[in-house]
XYZ file of C-alpha atoms in Angstrom:
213
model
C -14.840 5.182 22.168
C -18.045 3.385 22.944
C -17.751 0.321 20.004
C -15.257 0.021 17.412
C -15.925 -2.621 14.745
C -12.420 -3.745 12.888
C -11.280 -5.056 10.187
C -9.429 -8.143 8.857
C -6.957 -5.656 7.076
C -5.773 -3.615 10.171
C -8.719 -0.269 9.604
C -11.954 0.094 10.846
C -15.544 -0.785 9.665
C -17.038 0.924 12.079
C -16.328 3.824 15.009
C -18.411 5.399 17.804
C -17.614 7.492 19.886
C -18.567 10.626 22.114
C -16.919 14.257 21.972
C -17.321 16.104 25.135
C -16.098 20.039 25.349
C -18.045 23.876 25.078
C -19.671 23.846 21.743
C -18.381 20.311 20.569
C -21.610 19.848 18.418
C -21.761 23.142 17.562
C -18.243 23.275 15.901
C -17.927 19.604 15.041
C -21.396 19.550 13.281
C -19.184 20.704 9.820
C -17.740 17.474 9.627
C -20.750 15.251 8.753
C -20.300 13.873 5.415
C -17.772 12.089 2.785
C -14.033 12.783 3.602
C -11.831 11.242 0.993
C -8.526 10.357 1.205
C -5.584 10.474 -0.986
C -2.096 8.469 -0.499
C 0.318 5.898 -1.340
C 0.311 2.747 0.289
C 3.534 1.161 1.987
C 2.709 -1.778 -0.234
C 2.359 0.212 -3.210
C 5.313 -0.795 -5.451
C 5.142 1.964 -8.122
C 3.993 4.914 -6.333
C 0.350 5.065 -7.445
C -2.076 7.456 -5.231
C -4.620 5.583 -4.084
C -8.442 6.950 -3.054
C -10.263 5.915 0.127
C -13.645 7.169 1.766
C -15.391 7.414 4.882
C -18.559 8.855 5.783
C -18.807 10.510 8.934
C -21.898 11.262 11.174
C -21.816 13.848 14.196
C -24.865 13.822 15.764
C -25.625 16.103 19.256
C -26.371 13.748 22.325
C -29.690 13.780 23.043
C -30.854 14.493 26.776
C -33.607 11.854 28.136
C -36.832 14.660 27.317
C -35.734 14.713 23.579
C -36.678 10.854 22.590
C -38.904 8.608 24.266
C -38.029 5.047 23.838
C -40.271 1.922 25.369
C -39.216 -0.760 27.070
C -41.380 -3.072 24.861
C -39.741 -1.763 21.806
C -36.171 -2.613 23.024
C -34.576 -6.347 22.674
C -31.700 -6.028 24.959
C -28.995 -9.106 24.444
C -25.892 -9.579 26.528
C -22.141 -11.329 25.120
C -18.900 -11.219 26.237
C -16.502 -8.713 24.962
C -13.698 -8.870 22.221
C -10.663 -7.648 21.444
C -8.342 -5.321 22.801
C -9.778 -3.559 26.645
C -8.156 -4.569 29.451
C -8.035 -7.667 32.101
C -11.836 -7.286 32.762
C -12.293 -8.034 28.904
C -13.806 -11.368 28.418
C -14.009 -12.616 32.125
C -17.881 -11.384 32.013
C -20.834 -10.864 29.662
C -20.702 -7.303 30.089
C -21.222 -6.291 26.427
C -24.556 -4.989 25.049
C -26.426 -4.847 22.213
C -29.517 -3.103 22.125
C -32.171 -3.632 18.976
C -34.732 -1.026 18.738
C -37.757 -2.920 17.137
C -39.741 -0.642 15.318
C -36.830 1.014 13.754
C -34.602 -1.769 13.306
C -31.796 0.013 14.592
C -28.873 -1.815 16.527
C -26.488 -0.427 18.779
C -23.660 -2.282 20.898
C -21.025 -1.156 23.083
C -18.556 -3.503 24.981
C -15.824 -0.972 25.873
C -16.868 0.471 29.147
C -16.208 -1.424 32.145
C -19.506 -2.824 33.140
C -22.561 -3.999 31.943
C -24.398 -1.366 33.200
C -22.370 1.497 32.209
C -22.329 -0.503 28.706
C -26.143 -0.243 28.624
C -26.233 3.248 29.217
C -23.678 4.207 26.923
C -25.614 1.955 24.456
C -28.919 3.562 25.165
C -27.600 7.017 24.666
C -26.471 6.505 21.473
C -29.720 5.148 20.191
C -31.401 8.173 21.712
C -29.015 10.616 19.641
C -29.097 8.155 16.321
C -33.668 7.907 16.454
C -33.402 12.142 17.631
C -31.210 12.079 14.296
C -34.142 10.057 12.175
C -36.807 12.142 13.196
C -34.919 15.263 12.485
C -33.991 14.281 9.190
C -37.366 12.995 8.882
C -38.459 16.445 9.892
C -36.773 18.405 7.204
C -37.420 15.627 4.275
C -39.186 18.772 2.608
C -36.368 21.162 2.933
C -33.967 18.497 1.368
C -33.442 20.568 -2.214
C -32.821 23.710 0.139
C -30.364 22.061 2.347
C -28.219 20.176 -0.307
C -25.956 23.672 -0.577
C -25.884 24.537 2.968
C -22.429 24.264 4.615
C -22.286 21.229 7.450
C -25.407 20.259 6.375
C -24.192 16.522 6.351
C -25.404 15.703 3.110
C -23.446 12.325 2.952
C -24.148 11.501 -0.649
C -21.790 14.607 -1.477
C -17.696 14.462 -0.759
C -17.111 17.142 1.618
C -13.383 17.427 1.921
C -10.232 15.926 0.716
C -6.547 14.926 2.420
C -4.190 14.650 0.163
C -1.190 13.196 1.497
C 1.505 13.435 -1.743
C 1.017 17.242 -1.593
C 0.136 17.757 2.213
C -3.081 19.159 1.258
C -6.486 19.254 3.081
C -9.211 20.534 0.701
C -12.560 21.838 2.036
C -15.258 21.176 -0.833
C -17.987 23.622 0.599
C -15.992 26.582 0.886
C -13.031 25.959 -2.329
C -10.752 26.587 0.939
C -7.012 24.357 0.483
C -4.376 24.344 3.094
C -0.962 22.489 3.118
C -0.432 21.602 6.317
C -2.314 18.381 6.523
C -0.287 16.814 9.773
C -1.396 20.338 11.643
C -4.532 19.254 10.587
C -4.991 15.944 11.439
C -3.405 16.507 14.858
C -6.292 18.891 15.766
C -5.438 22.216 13.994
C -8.404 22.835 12.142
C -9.292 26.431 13.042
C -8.515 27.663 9.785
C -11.072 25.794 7.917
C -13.863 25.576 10.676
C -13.697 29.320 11.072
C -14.391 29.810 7.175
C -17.235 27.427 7.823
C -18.424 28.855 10.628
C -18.318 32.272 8.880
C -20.393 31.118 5.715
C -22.937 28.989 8.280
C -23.644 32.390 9.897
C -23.554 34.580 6.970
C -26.296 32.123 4.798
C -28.367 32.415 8.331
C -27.931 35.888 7.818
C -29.296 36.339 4.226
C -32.273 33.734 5.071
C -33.134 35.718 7.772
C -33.076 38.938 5.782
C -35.424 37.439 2.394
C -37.787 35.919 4.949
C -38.721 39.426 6.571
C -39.182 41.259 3.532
Protein backbone atom coordinates (compact mmCIF):
# COMPACT_ATOMS: atom_id res chain seq x y z
CA UNK A 1 0.00 0.00 0.00
CA UNK A 2 1.67 3.21 -1.02
CA UNK A 3 -1.00 5.91 0.90
CA UNK A 4 -4.08 5.10 2.59
CA UNK A 5 -6.29 8.06 3.55
CA UNK A 6 -8.85 7.04 6.62
CA UNK A 7 -11.63 7.87 8.00
CA UNK A 8 -13.11 9.23 11.26
CA UNK A 9 -15.63 6.22 11.15
CA UNK A 10 -13.09 3.27 11.02
CA UNK A 11 -13.19 2.84 6.55
CA UNK A 12 -11.24 4.38 4.11
CA UNK A 13 -11.44 7.60 1.95
CA UNK A 14 -8.88 6.77 0.01
CA UNK A 15 -6.45 3.54 -1.06
CA UNK A 16 -3.37 3.11 -3.29
CA UNK A 17 -1.72 0.60 -3.86
CA UNK A 18 0.41 -1.58 -6.39
CA UNK A 19 -0.41 -5.27 -7.67
CA UNK A 20 2.59 -7.06 -8.81
CA UNK A 21 2.19 -10.78 -10.55
CA UNK A 22 2.09 -12.28 -14.59
CA UNK A 23 -0.74 -10.47 -16.17
CA UNK A 24 -1.90 -8.45 -13.00
CA UNK A 25 -3.16 -5.56 -15.30
CA UNK A 26 -4.22 -7.69 -17.74
CA UNK A 27 -6.68 -9.68 -15.49
CA UNK A 28 -7.30 -7.00 -12.89
CA UNK A 29 -8.16 -4.34 -15.59
CA UNK A 30 -12.13 -5.84 -15.20
CA UNK A 31 -12.41 -4.36 -11.99
CA UNK A 32 -12.35 -0.60 -12.79
CA UNK A 33 -15.57 0.86 -11.95
CA UNK A 34 -18.59 1.12 -9.24
CA UNK A 35 -18.76 -1.97 -6.89
CA UNK A 36 -21.69 -1.68 -4.58
CA UNK A 37 -22.21 -3.21 -1.55
CA UNK A 38 -25.05 -4.70 0.23
CA UNK A 39 -25.27 -5.58 4.18
CA UNK A 40 -26.46 -5.06 7.57
CA UNK A 41 -24.63 -3.11 9.90
CA UNK A 42 -23.64 -4.40 13.52
CA UNK A 43 -25.35 -1.22 14.63
CA UNK A 44 -28.31 -1.80 12.66
CA UNK A 45 -31.11 -2.46 15.20
CA UNK A 46 -33.87 -3.78 12.87
CA UNK A 47 -32.10 -5.60 10.27
CA UNK A 48 -32.30 -3.12 7.38
CA UNK A 49 -29.77 -3.80 4.28
CA UNK A 50 -27.89 -1.05 3.85
CA UNK A 51 -26.08 0.18 0.28
CA UNK A 52 -22.48 1.41 0.05
CA UNK A 53 -20.18 2.30 -3.04
CA UNK A 54 -16.76 2.55 -4.08
CA UNK A 55 -15.24 3.33 -7.25
CA UNK A 56 -12.26 1.58 -8.15
CA UNK A 57 -9.41 2.52 -10.62
CA UNK A 58 -6.71 -0.09 -11.93
CA UNK A 59 -4.46 1.54 -13.93
CA UNK A 60 -1.08 -0.42 -15.58
CA UNK A 61 2.26 1.11 -14.14
CA UNK A 62 3.75 3.06 -16.48
CA UNK A 63 7.59 2.46 -17.34
CA UNK A 64 9.78 5.86 -17.39
CA UNK A 65 9.54 6.06 -21.73
CA UNK A 66 5.66 6.15 -21.44
CA UNK A 67 5.24 9.80 -19.64
CA UNK A 68 7.58 12.51 -19.53
CA UNK A 69 7.24 14.65 -16.54
CA UNK A 70 9.51 18.04 -15.86
CA UNK A 71 11.12 18.95 -13.07
CA UNK A 72 9.69 22.53 -13.36
CA UNK A 73 6.23 21.19 -13.44
CA UNK A 74 6.62 19.25 -10.12
CA UNK A 75 6.19 21.03 -6.48
CA UNK A 76 7.68 18.44 -4.32
CA UNK A 77 6.77 19.07 -0.34
CA UNK A 78 8.07 16.96 2.50
CA UNK A 79 5.94 16.14 6.23
CA UNK A 80 6.23 13.73 8.65
CA UNK A 81 4.22 10.63 8.53
CA UNK A 82 0.90 9.55 10.33
CA UNK A 83 -0.68 6.87 11.61
CA UNK A 84 -0.12 3.37 11.90
CA UNK A 85 3.80 2.16 10.15
CA UNK A 86 6.20 1.23 12.36
CA UNK A 87 8.99 2.83 14.88
CA UNK A 88 10.51 4.85 11.94
CA UNK A 89 6.95 6.55 11.63
CA UNK A 90 7.12 10.07 12.72
CA UNK A 91 10.85 10.30 13.88
CA UNK A 92 11.58 11.91 10.23
CA UNK A 93 9.98 13.95 7.43
CA UNK A 94 10.08 11.16 5.18
CA UNK A 95 6.58 11.57 3.65
CA UNK A 96 5.95 13.06 0.18
CA UNK A 97 3.65 14.79 -1.63
CA UNK A 98 4.17 15.52 -5.07
CA UNK A 99 1.81 18.32 -7.03
CA UNK A 100 2.00 18.11 -10.68
CA UNK A 101 1.33 21.80 -11.80
CA UNK A 102 -0.13 21.81 -15.01
CA UNK A 103 -2.48 19.07 -14.21
CA UNK A 104 -3.23 19.77 -10.77
CA UNK A 105 -2.81 16.38 -9.77
CA UNK A 106 -1.50 15.41 -6.17
CA UNK A 107 -0.01 12.36 -5.10
CA UNK A 108 1.50 11.42 -1.52
CA UNK A 109 2.89 8.42 -0.09
CA UNK A 110 4.32 8.13 3.52
CA UNK A 111 4.31 4.32 3.91
CA UNK A 112 7.62 3.21 2.59
CA UNK A 113 10.51 3.51 4.73
CA UNK A 114 12.38 6.44 3.40
CA UNK A 115 12.06 9.53 1.83
CA UNK A 116 13.51 8.50 -1.13
CA UNK A 117 11.83 5.32 -1.71
CA UNK A 118 8.59 7.53 -0.77
CA UNK A 119 9.41 9.82 -3.73
CA UNK A 120 9.73 7.18 -6.08
CA UNK A 121 6.82 5.35 -5.16
CA UNK A 122 5.08 8.79 -5.36
CA UNK A 123 6.44 9.58 -8.75
CA UNK A 124 5.36 6.31 -10.19
CA UNK A 125 2.04 6.67 -9.43
CA UNK A 126 1.69 10.04 -11.03
CA UNK A 127 3.33 8.56 -14.11
CA UNK A 128 0.55 5.70 -14.29
CA UNK A 129 -2.44 8.29 -13.10
CA UNK A 130 -1.19 11.38 -16.23
CA UNK A 131 -0.45 7.85 -18.76
CA UNK A 132 -4.20 7.22 -17.54
CA UNK A 133 -5.38 11.06 -18.57
CA UNK A 134 -3.91 11.02 -21.79
CA UNK A 135 -5.31 7.68 -22.61
CA UNK A 136 -8.64 8.53 -21.69
CA UNK A 137 -8.02 11.71 -23.31
CA UNK A 138 -7.05 9.67 -26.31
CA UNK A 139 -10.22 7.74 -26.75
CA UNK A 140 -12.67 10.84 -25.71
CA UNK A 141 -14.11 10.04 -29.33
CA UNK A 142 -14.67 6.41 -28.86
CA UNK A 143 -16.55 7.16 -25.51
CA UNK A 144 -20.30 6.10 -26.98
CA UNK A 145 -18.43 2.88 -28.35
CA UNK A 146 -16.76 2.02 -25.18
CA UNK A 147 -19.69 2.60 -22.68
CA UNK A 148 -20.78 -1.35 -23.43
CA UNK A 149 -17.44 -2.82 -23.52
CA UNK A 150 -16.66 -5.21 -20.62
CA UNK A 151 -13.71 -3.70 -18.10
CA UNK A 152 -13.92 -0.75 -19.85
CA UNK A 153 -13.94 1.21 -16.45
CA UNK A 154 -16.71 3.31 -17.18
CA UNK A 155 -17.07 4.56 -13.50
CA UNK A 156 -20.32 6.42 -13.90
CA UNK A 157 -21.94 2.81 -14.39
CA UNK A 158 -22.22 0.12 -11.23
CA UNK A 159 -20.28 -2.74 -12.32
CA UNK A 160 -20.91 -5.42 -9.77
CA UNK A 161 -22.72 -6.08 -6.61
CA UNK A 162 -21.88 -8.10 -3.05
CA UNK A 163 -24.61 -8.91 -1.43
CA UNK A 164 -23.93 -10.07 1.90
CA UNK A 165 -27.74 -11.26 3.28
CA UNK A 166 -27.78 -13.77 0.38
CA UNK A 167 -23.93 -14.42 -0.13
CA UNK A 168 -24.19 -13.17 -3.54
CA UNK A 169 -21.61 -11.45 -5.85
CA UNK A 170 -23.35 -10.11 -8.99
CA UNK A 171 -21.35 -9.21 -12.13
CA UNK A 172 -23.42 -6.35 -14.01
CA UNK A 173 -21.57 -6.70 -17.46
CA UNK A 174 -22.01 -10.22 -17.98
CA UNK A 175 -25.79 -10.96 -15.81
CA UNK A 176 -23.23 -13.61 -14.17
CA UNK A 177 -24.40 -14.28 -10.00
CA UNK A 178 -22.51 -16.54 -7.75
CA UNK A 179 -23.17 -17.39 -4.01
CA UNK A 180 -20.13 -17.79 -2.63
CA UNK A 181 -19.22 -14.26 -1.79
CA UNK A 182 -16.44 -15.14 1.15
CA UNK A 183 -14.65 -17.42 -1.80
CA UNK A 184 -14.82 -14.37 -3.48
CA UNK A 185 -13.62 -11.84 -1.47
CA UNK A 186 -10.74 -14.03 -0.27
CA UNK A 187 -9.36 -14.13 -3.86
CA UNK A 188 -11.54 -16.72 -5.71
CA UNK A 189 -12.67 -14.85 -8.52
CA UNK A 190 -11.87 -17.12 -11.48
CA UNK A 191 -15.31 -17.80 -12.16
CA UNK A 192 -16.34 -14.37 -12.99
CA UNK A 193 -12.98 -13.02 -14.52
CA UNK A 194 -12.94 -15.96 -16.88
CA UNK A 195 -16.58 -15.01 -18.21
CA UNK A 196 -15.07 -11.58 -18.58
CA UNK A 197 -12.19 -12.48 -20.05
CA UNK A 198 -14.18 -14.66 -22.51
CA UNK A 199 -16.64 -11.78 -23.63
CA UNK A 200 -13.38 -9.16 -23.72
CA UNK A 201 -11.91 -11.55 -26.33
CA UNK A 202 -14.94 -12.56 -28.11
CA UNK A 203 -16.18 -8.52 -28.71
CA UNK A 204 -12.29 -8.18 -29.97
CA UNK A 205 -13.17 -10.89 -32.06
CA UNK A 206 -16.34 -9.55 -33.81
CA UNK A 207 -14.60 -5.91 -34.11
CA UNK A 208 -11.94 -7.41 -35.73
CA UNK A 209 -14.13 -9.37 -38.12
CA UNK A 210 -16.72 -6.01 -39.24
CA UNK A 211 -13.56 -3.94 -39.61
CA UNK A 212 -12.04 -6.27 -42.45
CA UNK A 213 -15.02 -6.64 -44.41
Amino acid sequence: IASANETDLGGFKEVTCTIEGKNAYSILKFESGVHRVQRIPETESQGRVHTSAVTVAVLPEAEDVDIDIKRDDLRIDVYRSSGAGGQHINKTSSAIRITHIPSGMVVTCQNERSQRQNKEKALQILKSRLYDQALQNSQSKEAEDRKNQVGSGDRSERIRTYNFPQGRVTDHRINMSIYQLDDFLNGDMDAILDRLIEEDLSRRMKEGDSSGR
